[in-house]
């Protein structure tokens, strides 16, 4: 690293994005994409470039120089201010979104032992206060202090630097570029907990799983994890041009939801509309059997669209199976025919991100090259709102998107390469 110092800019209080300070020098100010309460709305107006203070560290915190940031729905929700405004959760007048990053440890708090300046890392987005029984022997995701960095905290990855807790850091897969490393952790770790985190319904070899949005961020990792576990993924898409992509990830079969008409809230039981919905839902179930074999209902449904698909999810999952859900992208008013839930003793399980153990297990699979990050598109720093607008309109390409922050160009895999490319 010492040789690098000559290629780095001299110490100062503010750097252009992509201009590297001497290793470990923390400028007083930084550039960041900021949301303010009065600007809540679509990302292209809500998020604006500002110069703000570089975050100050507490004893267990780490400052990361962000090389690239991942794009997630979190950024869209933070811009819109729904389902909650980030300003209802923290007091800072501006909110820097971004819950995925790859970067370099730039400064550490005085109690940080596991990481040192210069380490190359990826960041998982769960934070907690670490001092209750869930954080010490339980599951930190059940801690009352649990919060999502970059959504419920004001200091996410859409800035030159970001402040994280040291327990959020994981080693970066060195075979991936900065942008590939930045794009996967949030969705991958969420999918991992959904599939393996809810005993006794953790996924086992040979089981069948229906995956909504199979070409999306969550879905593309769910398909790969299911395949890696020796189970069968049945992916759902809405456009035929996504079919091959989902099959290439290892799905056993793919269903196009546009071939069916049973979406949205369930009609009132015993009405003509209910009968029509029921017939169509059975037709959808038959399409699953065409892949799993007649009579083989799915062991698990991987849910996140919510209102549009939930009644069908509860119907098609097998007796004693589980619908595991982590979002309500199409709406929060979930409906279902409870007779099928109780008579067939199905389980509906909420799931939210992941704890460090789960995030690390998922990251290890990436390090071992068992998973593809499925990076779909990379955007320059100046165009950070563009992928968020695409996501808002469901117009993004299959896979996961990233934005370059300090990485000067795509395809770089080390800090040295980045400094050289920037010089
Ligand atoms: N709780 C958590 O920890 C957590 C973590 C990650 C993400 N999430 C949430 O999960 C949701 C999905 O995230 P993502 O990153 O996977 O998003 P994504 O990449 O946009 O994928 C979502 C997929 O949903 C499908 N979809 C869209 N409209 C649909 C509809 N009406 N019915 C059925 N499927 C529909 C789309 O595929 P097709 O159009 O091809 O069907 C799309 O590919 C977001 O709301 C996000 O905030 C929650």
CSV table of C-alpha atoms and ligand atoms in Angstrom, one decimal:
chain,number,residue,atom,x,y,z
A,1,UNK,CA,0.0,0.0,0.0
A,2,UNK,CA,2.9,2.4,0.7
A,3,UNK,CA,3.8,2.8,-2.9
A,4,UNK,CA,0.3,3.8,-3.6
A,5,UNK,CA,0.5,6.9,-1.5
A,6,UNK,CA,2.4,8.8,-4.2
A,7,UNK,CA,-0.5,8.2,-6.6
A,8,UNK,CA,-3.1,9.5,-4.1
A,9,UNK,CA,-4.3,13.1,-3.8
A,10,UNK,CA,-2.8,15.2,-0.9
A,11,UNK,CA,-4.8,15.5,2.3
A,12,UNK,CA,-7.7,18.0,2.1
A,13,UNK,CA,-11.3,18.5,3.3
A,14,UNK,CA,-13.3,17.5,0.2
A,15,UNK,CA,-12.4,15.2,-2.7
A,16,UNK,CA,-14.1,14.8,-6.1
A,17,UNK,CA,-15.8,11.4,-6.4
A,18,UNK,CA,-13.2,9.0,-7.7
A,19,UNK,CA,-10.3,11.1,-6.4
A,20,UNK,CA,-8.6,9.0,-3.7
A,21,UNK,CA,-7.3,10.6,-0.4
A,22,UNK,CA,-4.2,9.1,1.2
A,23,UNK,CA,-5.2,5.8,2.8
A,24,UNK,CA,-6.9,6.4,6.1
A,25,UNK,CA,-7.2,10.2,5.7
A,26,UNK,CA,-10.8,11.2,6.5
A,27,UNK,CA,-11.9,14.4,4.8
A,28,UNK,CA,-14.3,16.6,6.8
A,29,UNK,CA,-16.9,16.7,4.0
A,30,UNK,CA,-18.1,14.3,1.3
A,31,UNK,CA,-20.4,14.1,-1.7
A,32,UNK,CA,-23.6,12.1,-1.3
A,33,UNK,CA,-27.0,11.6,-2.8
A,34,UNK,CA,-29.4,12.9,-0.2
A,35,UNK,CA,-33.1,12.7,0.3
A,36,UNK,CA,-34.9,15.3,2.4
A,37,UNK,CA,-38.4,15.1,3.9
A,38,UNK,CA,-39.7,17.9,1.8
A,39,UNK,CA,-38.4,16.2,-1.4
A,40,UNK,CA,-40.2,12.8,-0.8
A,41,UNK,CA,-41.4,11.5,-4.2
A,42,UNK,CA,-40.0,9.6,-7.2
A,43,UNK,CA,-36.2,8.9,-6.9
A,44,UNK,CA,-35.2,11.3,-9.7
A,45,UNK,CA,-36.4,14.3,-7.7
A,46,UNK,CA,-36.2,13.0,-4.2
A,47,UNK,CA,-32.5,12.1,-4.4
A,48,UNK,CA,-30.1,15.0,-5.0
A,49,UNK,CA,-26.3,15.5,-4.8
A,50,UNK,CA,-25.2,17.4,-1.8
A,51,UNK,CA,-22.0,18.1,0.1
A,52,UNK,CA,-22.4,16.9,3.7
A,53,UNK,CA,-20.3,16.1,6.7
A,54,UNK,CA,-18.4,12.8,6.6
A,55,UNK,CA,-20.0,10.5,9.3
A,56,UNK,CA,-18.2,10.4,12.7
A,57,UNK,CA,-17.4,7.1,14.2
A,58,UNK,CA,-18.4,5.5,17.5
A,59,UNK,CA,-16.1,3.0,19.1
A,60,UNK,CA,-17.5,-0.1,17.3
A,61,UNK,CA,-18.0,1.7,14.0
A,62,UNK,CA,-16.0,1.5,10.8
A,63,UNK,CA,-15.8,4.1,8.0
A,64,UNK,CA,-15.8,2.6,4.5
A,65,UNK,CA,-14.6,4.3,1.4
A,66,UNK,CA,-17.4,3.1,-1.0
A,67,UNK,CA,-16.1,1.7,-4.3
A,68,UNK,CA,-19.5,0.7,-5.6
A,69,UNK,CA,-23.1,0.5,-4.2
A,70,UNK,CA,-25.9,-1.9,-4.9
A,71,UNK,CA,-29.4,-0.8,-6.0
A,72,UNK,CA,-32.3,-2.1,-4.0
A,73,UNK,CA,-36.0,-1.3,-3.5
A,74,UNK,CA,-34.9,0.2,-0.2
A,75,UNK,CA,-33.7,3.3,-2.1
A,76,UNK,CA,-37.0,3.6,-3.9
A,77,UNK,CA,-39.0,3.3,-0.7
A,78,UNK,CA,-36.7,5.8,1.1
A,79,UNK,CA,-37.2,8.3,-1.8
A,80,UNK,CA,-41.0,7.8,-1.8
A,81,UNK,CA,-41.2,7.9,2.0
A,82,UNK,CA,-43.3,4.7,2.0
A,83,UNK,CA,-44.2,2.5,3.8
A,84,UNK,CA,-42.5,4.8,6.3
A,85,UNK,CA,-40.4,7.9,5.9
A,86,UNK,CA,-36.8,7.3,7.0
A,87,UNK,CA,-37.2,10.6,8.9
A,88,UNK,CA,-39.7,9.0,11.2
A,89,UNK,CA,-36.8,6.7,12.3
A,90,UNK,CA,-33.8,9.1,12.6
A,91,UNK,CA,-33.2,12.7,13.4
A,92,UNK,CA,-30.7,13.7,10.7
A,93,UNK,CA,-32.2,16.3,8.3
A,94,UNK,CA,-31.0,14.4,5.2
A,95,UNK,CA,-31.1,10.7,4.4
A,96,UNK,CA,-28.4,8.9,2.5
A,97,UNK,CA,-29.9,5.7,1.2
A,98,UNK,CA,-28.0,2.6,0.0
A,99,UNK,CA,-28.0,-0.7,1.8
A,100,UNK,CA,-25.3,-2.6,-0.2
A,101,UNK,CA,-21.7,-1.7,-0.8
A,102,UNK,CA,-18.2,-2.9,-1.6
A,103,UNK,CA,-15.3,-0.8,-0.4
A,104,UNK,CA,-12.2,-0.3,1.7
A,105,UNK,CA,-12.0,0.1,5.4
A,106,UNK,CA,-10.8,3.7,5.8
A,107,UNK,CA,-11.0,4.3,9.6
A,108,UNK,CA,-12.0,2.1,12.6
A,109,UNK,CA,-13.4,3.0,16.0
A,110,UNK,CA,-11.1,2.2,19.0
A,111,UNK,CA,-12.9,-1.0,20.0
A,112,UNK,CA,-12.8,-2.6,16.5
A,113,UNK,CA,-10.6,-5.7,16.4
A,114,UNK,CA,-11.6,-7.7,13.4
A,115,UNK,CA,-10.9,-5.2,10.7
A,116,UNK,CA,-8.1,-2.8,9.9
A,117,UNK,CA,-7.6,0.1,7.5
A,118,UNK,CA,-7.1,-1.2,4.0
A,119,UNK,CA,-9.2,-4.3,4.2
A,120,UNK,CA,-11.5,-4.9,1.2
A,121,UNK,CA,-15.0,-5.7,2.3
A,122,UNK,CA,-18.7,-6.1,1.5
A,123,UNK,CA,-21.3,-4.8,3.9
A,124,UNK,CA,-24.5,-6.5,5.2
A,125,UNK,CA,-27.3,-4.2,6.1
A,126,UNK,CA,-28.4,-5.3,9.6
A,127,UNK,CA,-27.6,-3.1,12.6
A,128,UNK,CA,-28.5,-3.6,16.3
A,129,UNK,CA,-27.3,-2.3,19.6
A,130,UNK,CA,-25.8,-5.7,20.5
A,131,UNK,CA,-26.7,-5.6,24.2
A,132,UNK,CA,-29.9,-7.6,24.6
A,133,UNK,CA,-30.6,-11.3,24.8
A,134,UNK,CA,-31.5,-11.7,21.1
A,135,UNK,CA,-28.1,-10.3,20.1
A,136,UNK,CA,-26.4,-12.5,22.7
A,137,UNK,CA,-27.6,-16.1,22.2
A,138,UNK,CA,-30.8,-15.4,20.3
A,139,UNK,CA,-31.3,-14.0,16.8
A,140,UNK,CA,-30.3,-10.4,16.3
A,141,UNK,CA,-33.1,-10.1,13.7
A,142,UNK,CA,-35.5,-10.3,16.7
A,143,UNK,CA,-33.7,-7.6,18.7
A,144,UNK,CA,-35.9,-4.5,19.5
A,145,UNK,CA,-32.9,-2.4,18.3
A,146,UNK,CA,-32.7,-4.2,14.9
A,147,UNK,CA,-32.6,-1.7,12.0
A,148,UNK,CA,-31.6,-1.6,8.3
A,149,UNK,CA,-28.6,0.4,7.5
A,150,UNK,CA,-29.3,2.9,4.7
A,151,UNK,CA,-33.1,2.7,5.3
A,152,UNK,CA,-33.6,3.1,9.0
A,153,UNK,CA,-30.2,4.8,9.5
A,154,UNK,CA,-29.2,8.0,7.7
A,155,UNK,CA,-25.7,7.0,6.5
A,156,UNK,CA,-26.1,4.5,3.7
A,157,UNK,CA,-23.8,3.7,0.8
A,158,UNK,CA,-24.8,6.5,-1.7
A,159,UNK,CA,-22.0,8.7,-0.4
A,160,UNK,CA,-18.2,8.7,-0.8
A,161,UNK,CA,-17.9,7.3,2.7
A,162,UNK,CA,-20.4,5.3,4.8
A,163,UNK,CA,-20.5,4.5,8.5
A,164,UNK,CA,-21.2,0.9,9.5
A,165,UNK,CA,-21.0,-1.3,12.6
A,166,UNK,CA,-18.0,-3.5,12.5
A,167,UNK,CA,-20.2,-6.6,12.7
A,168,UNK,CA,-21.7,-5.6,9.3
A,169,UNK,CA,-18.5,-6.3,7.4
A,170,UNK,CA,-17.6,-9.5,5.5
A,171,UNK,CA,-14.6,-10.3,3.3
A,172,UNK,CA,-15.0,-9.4,-0.4
A,173,UNK,CA,-14.9,-12.1,-3.0
A,174,UNK,CA,-11.6,-11.2,-4.7
A,175,UNK,CA,-12.6,-12.8,-8.0
A,176,UNK,CA,-15.4,-10.3,-8.4
A,177,UNK,CA,-15.2,-6.7,-9.6
A,178,UNK,CA,-16.1,-3.8,-7.2
A,179,UNK,CA,-19.5,-3.5,-8.8
A,180,UNK,CA,-20.3,-7.2,-8.8
A,181,UNK,CA,-19.3,-7.3,-5.1
A,182,UNK,CA,-21.6,-4.5,-4.3
A,183,UNK,CA,-24.7,-5.8,-5.9
A,184,UNK,CA,-25.6,-9.0,-4.0
A,185,UNK,CA,-25.5,-9.0,-0.2
A,186,UNK,CA,-28.9,-7.6,0.6
A,187,UNK,CA,-31.0,-9.8,-1.7
A,188,UNK,CA,-28.8,-12.9,-1.3
A,189,UNK,CA,-28.8,-12.9,2.5
A,190,UNK,CA,-32.5,-12.2,2.6
A,191,UNK,CA,-33.2,-15.1,0.2
A,192,UNK,CA,-30.8,-17.3,2.4
A,193,UNK,CA,-32.8,-16.7,5.6
A,194,UNK,CA,-36.1,-17.2,3.8
A,195,UNK,CA,-35.0,-20.6,2.6
A,196,UNK,CA,-32.8,-21.8,5.5
A,197,UNK,CA,-33.7,-19.7,8.5
A,198,UNK,CA,-37.2,-20.9,9.6
A,199,UNK,CA,-36.9,-24.3,11.2
A,200,UNK,CA,-38.4,-26.9,10.8
A,201,UNK,CA,-39.1,-25.7,7.3
A,202,UNK,CA,-35.5,-25.1,6.3
A,203,UNK,CA,-35.0,-26.2,2.7
A,204,UNK,CA,-33.9,-29.8,2.1
A,205,UNK,CA,-32.6,-31.6,-1.0
A,206,UNK,CA,-35.3,-32.8,-3.4
A,207,UNK,CA,-38.0,-30.3,-2.2
A,208,UNK,CA,-39.9,-28.1,-4.5
A,209,UNK,CA,-40.1,-24.3,-4.1
A,210,UNK,CA,-42.2,-21.8,-6.1
A,211,UNK,CA,-40.3,-18.6,-6.6
A,212,UNK,CA,-42.1,-15.4,-7.5
A,213,UNK,CA,-40.2,-12.8,-9.4
A,214,UNK,CA,-37.6,-15.4,-10.3
A,215,UNK,CA,-35.6,-13.1,-12.6
A,216,UNK,CA,-35.4,-10.3,-9.9
A,217,UNK,CA,-32.9,-9.6,-7.2
A,218,UNK,CA,-34.3,-11.9,-4.6
A,219,UNK,CA,-35.6,-14.4,-7.1
A,220,UNK,CA,-32.3,-14.9,-9.0
A,221,UNK,CA,-30.5,-15.8,-5.8
A,222,UNK,CA,-33.4,-17.9,-4.5
A,223,UNK,CA,-33.2,-20.0,-7.7
A,224,UNK,CA,-29.4,-20.4,-7.3
A,225,UNK,CA,-29.6,-21.3,-3.6
A,226,UNK,CA,-32.4,-23.8,-4.2
A,227,UNK,CA,-30.3,-25.4,-7.0
A,228,UNK,CA,-27.2,-25.4,-4.8
A,229,UNK,CA,-29.1,-27.2,-2.1
A,230,UNK,CA,-30.2,-30.0,-4.4
A,231,UNK,CA,-33.8,-28.9,-4.4
A,232,UNK,CA,-36.1,-27.9,-7.3
A,233,UNK,CA,-37.0,-24.3,-8.1
A,234,UNK,CA,-40.1,-23.4,-10.1
A,235,UNK,CA,-39.6,-19.8,-11.2
A,236,UNK,CA,-42.3,-17.3,-12.1
A,237,UNK,CA,-41.8,-14.6,-14.8
A,238,UNK,CA,-44.0,-12.1,-16.6
A,239,UNK,CA,-42.0,-11.8,-19.9
A,240,UNK,CA,-40.9,-14.7,-22.1
A,241,UNK,CA,-37.5,-13.1,-22.6
A,242,UNK,CA,-36.7,-13.8,-18.9
A,243,UNK,CA,-37.3,-17.6,-19.2
A,244,UNK,CA,-33.9,-18.5,-20.5
A,245,UNK,CA,-32.2,-16.4,-17.8
A,246,UNK,CA,-34.1,-18.2,-15.0
A,247,UNK,CA,-33.5,-21.6,-16.5
A,248,UNK,CA,-29.8,-20.8,-16.8
A,249,UNK,CA,-29.7,-20.1,-13.0
A,250,UNK,CA,-30.7,-23.7,-12.4
A,251,UNK,CA,-34.6,-23.6,-12.3
A,252,UNK,CA,-36.3,-26.9,-12.9
A,253,UNK,CA,-39.1,-25.1,-14.7
A,254,UNK,CA,-40.5,-21.6,-15.4
A,255,UNK,CA,-44.1,-20.4,-15.5
A,256,UNK,CA,-45.3,-17.2,-17.1
A,257,UNK,CA,-47.8,-15.5,-14.8
A,258,UNK,CA,-49.4,-13.7,-17.7
A,259,UNK,CA,-50.9,-17.0,-18.9
A,260,UNK,CA,-53.2,-16.9,-15.8
A,261,UNK,CA,-55.7,-14.6,-14.4
A,262,UNK,CA,-55.9,-15.1,-10.6
A,263,UNK,CA,-54.0,-12.1,-9.4
A,264,UNK,CA,-54.9,-9.5,-6.8
A,265,UNK,CA,-57.1,-9.8,-3.7
A,266,UNK,CA,-59.1,-13.0,-3.4
A,267,UNK,CA,-62.8,-12.5,-4.3
A,268,UNK,CA,-65.4,-13.2,-1.5
A,269,UNK,CA,-65.8,-16.9,-0.9
A,270,UNK,CA,-68.9,-18.5,-2.5
A,271,UNK,CA,-69.4,-15.9,-5.1
A,272,UNK,CA,-69.2,-16.4,-8.9
A,273,UNK,CA,-66.0,-14.4,-8.9
A,274,UNK,CA,-64.5,-16.7,-6.3
A,275,UNK,CA,-65.3,-19.7,-8.5
A,276,UNK,CA,-63.6,-18.1,-11.5
A,277,UNK,CA,-60.6,-17.3,-9.3
A,278,UNK,CA,-60.5,-20.8,-7.9
A,279,UNK,CA,-60.6,-22.4,-11.4
A,280,UNK,CA,-57.8,-20.2,-12.6
A,281,UNK,CA,-55.7,-20.9,-9.4
A,282,UNK,CA,-56.2,-24.6,-10.0
A,283,UNK,CA,-55.0,-24.1,-13.6
A,284,UNK,CA,-51.9,-22.4,-12.1
A,285,UNK,CA,-51.4,-25.3,-9.7
A,286,UNK,CA,-51.6,-27.7,-12.7
A,287,UNK,CA,-48.8,-25.8,-14.4
A,288,UNK,CA,-46.7,-26.4,-11.3
A,289,UNK,CA,-47.5,-30.1,-11.4
A,290,UNK,CA,-46.4,-30.2,-15.1
A,291,UNK,CA,-42.9,-29.4,-13.6
A,292,UNK,CA,-43.0,-31.2,-10.2
A,293,UNK,CA,-45.1,-34.2,-11.3
A,294,UNK,CA,-48.9,-34.8,-10.8
A,295,UNK,CA,-49.9,-34.4,-7.2
A,296,UNK,CA,-46.6,-32.9,-6.0
A,297,UNK,CA,-47.4,-29.6,-4.5
A,298,UNK,CA,-44.6,-27.3,-3.5
A,299,UNK,CA,-43.0,-27.5,-0.1
A,300,UNK,CA,-42.4,-23.8,0.1
A,301,UNK,CA,-43.5,-20.6,-1.7
A,302,UNK,CA,-40.9,-17.8,-1.8
A,303,UNK,CA,-43.2,-14.7,-1.5
A,304,UNK,CA,-42.6,-11.0,-1.9
A,305,UNK,CA,-45.1,-9.5,-4.4
A,306,UNK,CA,-47.7,-9.8,-1.6
A,307,UNK,CA,-51.2,-8.7,-2.4
A,308,UNK,CA,-51.2,-9.8,-6.1
A,309,UNK,CA,-50.0,-13.3,-5.4
A,310,UNK,CA,-50.6,-14.2,-1.8
A,311,UNK,CA,-54.0,-16.0,-2.1
A,312,UNK,CA,-52.5,-18.2,-4.8
A,313,UNK,CA,-49.4,-18.9,-2.7
A,314,UNK,CA,-51.4,-20.1,0.3
A,315,UNK,CA,-53.5,-22.3,-2.0
A,316,UNK,CA,-50.7,-24.0,-3.9
A,317,UNK,CA,-48.3,-24.8,-1.0
A,318,UNK,CA,-48.5,-28.4,0.2
A,319,UNK,CA,-50.0,-29.7,3.4
A,320,UNK,CA,-47.7,-28.7,6.2
A,321,UNK,CA,-45.7,-26.5,3.8
A,322,UNK,CA,-44.6,-22.9,4.3
A,323,UNK,CA,-45.3,-19.6,2.5
A,324,UNK,CA,-42.3,-17.4,3.5
A,325,UNK,CA,-42.8,-13.7,2.8
A,326,UNK,CA,-40.4,-10.7,3.0
A,327,UNK,CA,-42.3,-7.9,1.2
A,328,UNK,CA,-45.6,-6.7,-0.2
A,329,UNK,CA,-44.3,-4.9,-3.4
A,330,UNK,CA,-47.8,-5.0,-5.0
A,331,UNK,CA,-49.7,-4.1,-1.9
A,332,UNK,CA,-50.0,-4.9,1.8
A,333,UNK,CA,-53.7,-6.0,2.1
A,334,UNK,CA,-53.1,-9.8,1.9
A,335,UNK,CA,-56.1,-12.1,1.5
A,336,UNK,CA,-56.3,-15.9,1.4
A,337,UNK,CA,-58.8,-18.7,2.0
A,338,UNK,CA,-58.1,-19.6,5.6
A,339,UNK,CA,-59.8,-23.0,5.2
A,340,UNK,CA,-56.8,-24.2,3.2
A,341,UNK,CA,-54.4,-22.8,5.8
A,342,UNK,CA,-56.0,-24.6,8.8
A,343,UNK,CA,-57.2,-27.8,7.3
A,344,UNK,CA,-53.9,-28.4,5.6
A,345,UNK,CA,-51.9,-27.0,8.4
A,346,UNK,CA,-49.8,-24.6,6.3
A,347,UNK,CA,-47.4,-22.1,7.8
A,348,UNK,CA,-47.2,-18.4,6.8
A,349,UNK,CA,-43.9,-17.0,7.9
A,350,UNK,CA,-42.6,-13.5,7.8
A,351,UNK,CA,-38.9,-13.0,7.1
A,352,UNK,CA,-36.7,-10.0,7.1
A,353,UNK,CA,-33.1,-9.6,5.9
A,354,UNK,CA,-30.7,-11.9,7.8
A,355,UNK,CA,-28.4,-12.1,10.8
A,356,UNK,CA,-24.6,-12.1,10.4
A,357,UNK,CA,-24.3,-15.8,10.5
A,358,UNK,CA,-26.8,-16.2,7.7
A,359,UNK,CA,-25.3,-13.3,5.7
A,360,UNK,CA,-21.8,-14.8,6.1
A,361,UNK,CA,-22.9,-18.3,5.0
A,362,UNK,CA,-24.4,-16.8,1.9
A,363,UNK,CA,-21.3,-14.7,1.3
A,364,UNK,CA,-19.1,-17.8,1.6
A,365,UNK,CA,-21.1,-19.4,-1.2
A,366,UNK,CA,-20.2,-16.3,-3.3
A,367,UNK,CA,-16.6,-16.5,-2.3
A,368,UNK,CA,-16.5,-20.2,-3.3
A,369,UNK,CA,-17.9,-19.2,-6.7
A,370,UNK,CA,-21.0,-21.4,-6.2
A,371,UNK,CA,-23.2,-18.4,-7.0
A,372,UNK,CA,-23.3,-15.9,-9.8
A,373,UNK,CA,-23.8,-12.3,-8.6
A,374,UNK,CA,-26.1,-11.8,-11.7
A,375,UNK,CA,-25.0,-8.2,-12.1
A,376,UNK,CA,-27.4,-6.9,-14.8
A,377,UNK,CA,-26.4,-3.3,-15.3
A,378,UNK,CA,-23.9,-0.7,-13.9
A,379,UNK,CA,-24.5,3.0,-13.7
A,380,UNK,CA,-22.1,5.9,-13.2
A,381,UNK,CA,-22.3,7.9,-10.0
A,382,UNK,CA,-23.9,10.9,-11.7
A,383,UNK,CA,-26.8,8.6,-12.9
A,384,UNK,CA,-27.6,7.0,-9.5
A,385,UNK,CA,-31.3,7.9,-9.7
A,386,UNK,CA,-31.7,6.1,-13.1
A,387,UNK,CA,-31.7,2.5,-11.8
A,388,UNK,CA,-34.0,3.5,-9.0
A,389,UNK,CA,-36.5,4.9,-11.6
A,390,UNK,CA,-36.2,1.7,-13.6
A,391,UNK,CA,-36.9,-0.4,-10.5
A,392,UNK,CA,-39.9,1.8,-9.5
A,393,UNK,CA,-41.4,1.0,-12.9
A,394,UNK,CA,-40.3,-2.7,-13.0
A,395,UNK,CA,-38.4,-1.9,-16.2
A,396,UNK,CA,-35.0,-3.0,-15.0
A,397,UNK,CA,-33.2,-5.9,-16.6
A,398,UNK,CA,-33.1,-9.4,-14.9
A,399,UNK,CA,-30.6,-9.6,-12.0
A,400,UNK,CA,-29.1,-6.9,-9.8
A,401,UNK,CA,-27.9,-3.4,-10.5
A,402,UNK,CA,-25.0,-1.4,-9.1
A,403,UNK,CA,-23.7,2.1,-9.2
A,404,UNK,CA,-20.0,3.1,-9.3
A,405,UNK,CA,-19.1,5.4,-6.4
A,406,UNK,CA,-15.3,5.8,-6.1
A,407,UNK,CA,-14.4,3.0,-8.5
A,408,UNK,CA,-13.5,5.1,-11.6
A,409,UNK,CA,-14.6,2.5,-14.1
A,410,UNK,CA,-16.1,-1.0,-14.4
A,411,UNK,CA,-14.1,-4.2,-14.4
A,412,UNK,CA,-11.6,-3.3,-11.6
A,413,UNK,CA,-10.8,-5.9,-8.8
A,414,UNK,CA,-8.3,-4.2,-6.5
A,415,UNK,CA,-7.7,-0.9,-4.8
A,416,UNK,CA,-4.4,-0.5,-6.7
A,417,UNK,CA,-6.2,-1.0,-10.0
A,418,UNK,CA,-8.7,1.6,-9.1
A,419,UNK,CA,-6.1,4.2,-8.0
A,420,UNK,CA,-4.2,3.6,-11.2
A,421,UNK,CA,-7.3,3.9,-13.4
A,422,UNK,CA,-8.2,7.2,-11.6
A,423,UNK,CA,-4.8,8.7,-12.0
B,1,LIG,N1,-37.6,-7.7,4.0
B,1,LIG,C1,-36.4,-7.8,3.4
B,1,LIG,O1,-35.4,-8.0,4.1
B,1,LIG,C2,-36.3,-7.6,2.0
B,1,LIG,C3,-35.0,-7.8,1.4
B,1,LIG,C4,-34.9,-7.6,0.0
B,1,LIG,C5,-36.0,-7.2,-0.8
B,1,LIG,N2,-37.2,-6.9,-0.1
B,1,LIG,C6,-38.3,-6.5,-0.9
B,1,LIG,O2,-38.7,-7.5,-1.8
B,1,LIG,C7,-39.3,-7.0,-3.0
B,1,LIG,C8,-38.6,-7.5,-4.2
B,1,LIG,O3,-37.2,-7.1,-4.2
B,1,LIG,P1,-36.2,-7.5,-5.5
B,1,LIG,O4,-34.9,-6.8,-5.2
B,1,LIG,O5,-36.3,-8.9,-5.7
B,1,LIG,O6,-37.0,-6.7,-6.6
B,1,LIG,P2,-36.9,-6.9,-8.2
B,1,LIG,O7,-35.5,-7.2,-8.6
B,1,LIG,O8,-37.6,-5.8,-8.8
B,1,LIG,O9,-37.8,-8.2,-8.4
B,1,LIG,C9,-39.1,-8.3,-8.1
B,1,LIG,C10,-39.8,-9.2,-9.1
B,1,LIG,O10,-41.2,-9.2,-8.8
B,1,LIG,C11,-41.9,-9.5,-9.9
B,1,LIG,N3,-43.2,-8.8,-9.9
B,1,LIG,C12,-43.4,-7.5,-10.2
B,1,LIG,N4,-44.8,-7.3,-10.1
B,1,LIG,C13,-45.4,-8.5,-9.8
B,1,LIG,C14,-46.7,-8.9,-9.7
B,1,LIG,N5,-47.7,-8.0,-9.9
B,1,LIG,N6,-47.0,-10.2,-9.4
B,1,LIG,C15,-46.0,-11.1,-9.3
B,1,LIG,N7,-44.7,-10.7,-9.4
B,1,LIG,C16,-44.4,-9.4,-9.7
B,1,LIG,C17,-41.1,-9.1,-11.1
B,1,LIG,O11,-40.9,-10.2,-11.9
B,1,LIG,P3,-41.9,-10.6,-13.1
B,1,LIG,O12,-42.5,-9.3,-13.6
B,1,LIG,O13,-41.1,-11.3,-14.1
B,1,LIG,O14,-42.9,-11.6,-12.5
B,1,LIG,C18,-39.8,-8.7,-10.5
B,1,LIG,O15,-38.7,-9.3,-11.2
B,1,LIG,C19,-39.2,-5.5,-2.8
B,1,LIG,O16,-40.4,-5.0,-2.3
B,1,LIG,C20,-38.1,-5.3,-1.8
B,1,LIG,O17,-38.2,-4.1,-1.0
B,1,LIG,C21,-37.3,-7.1,1.2
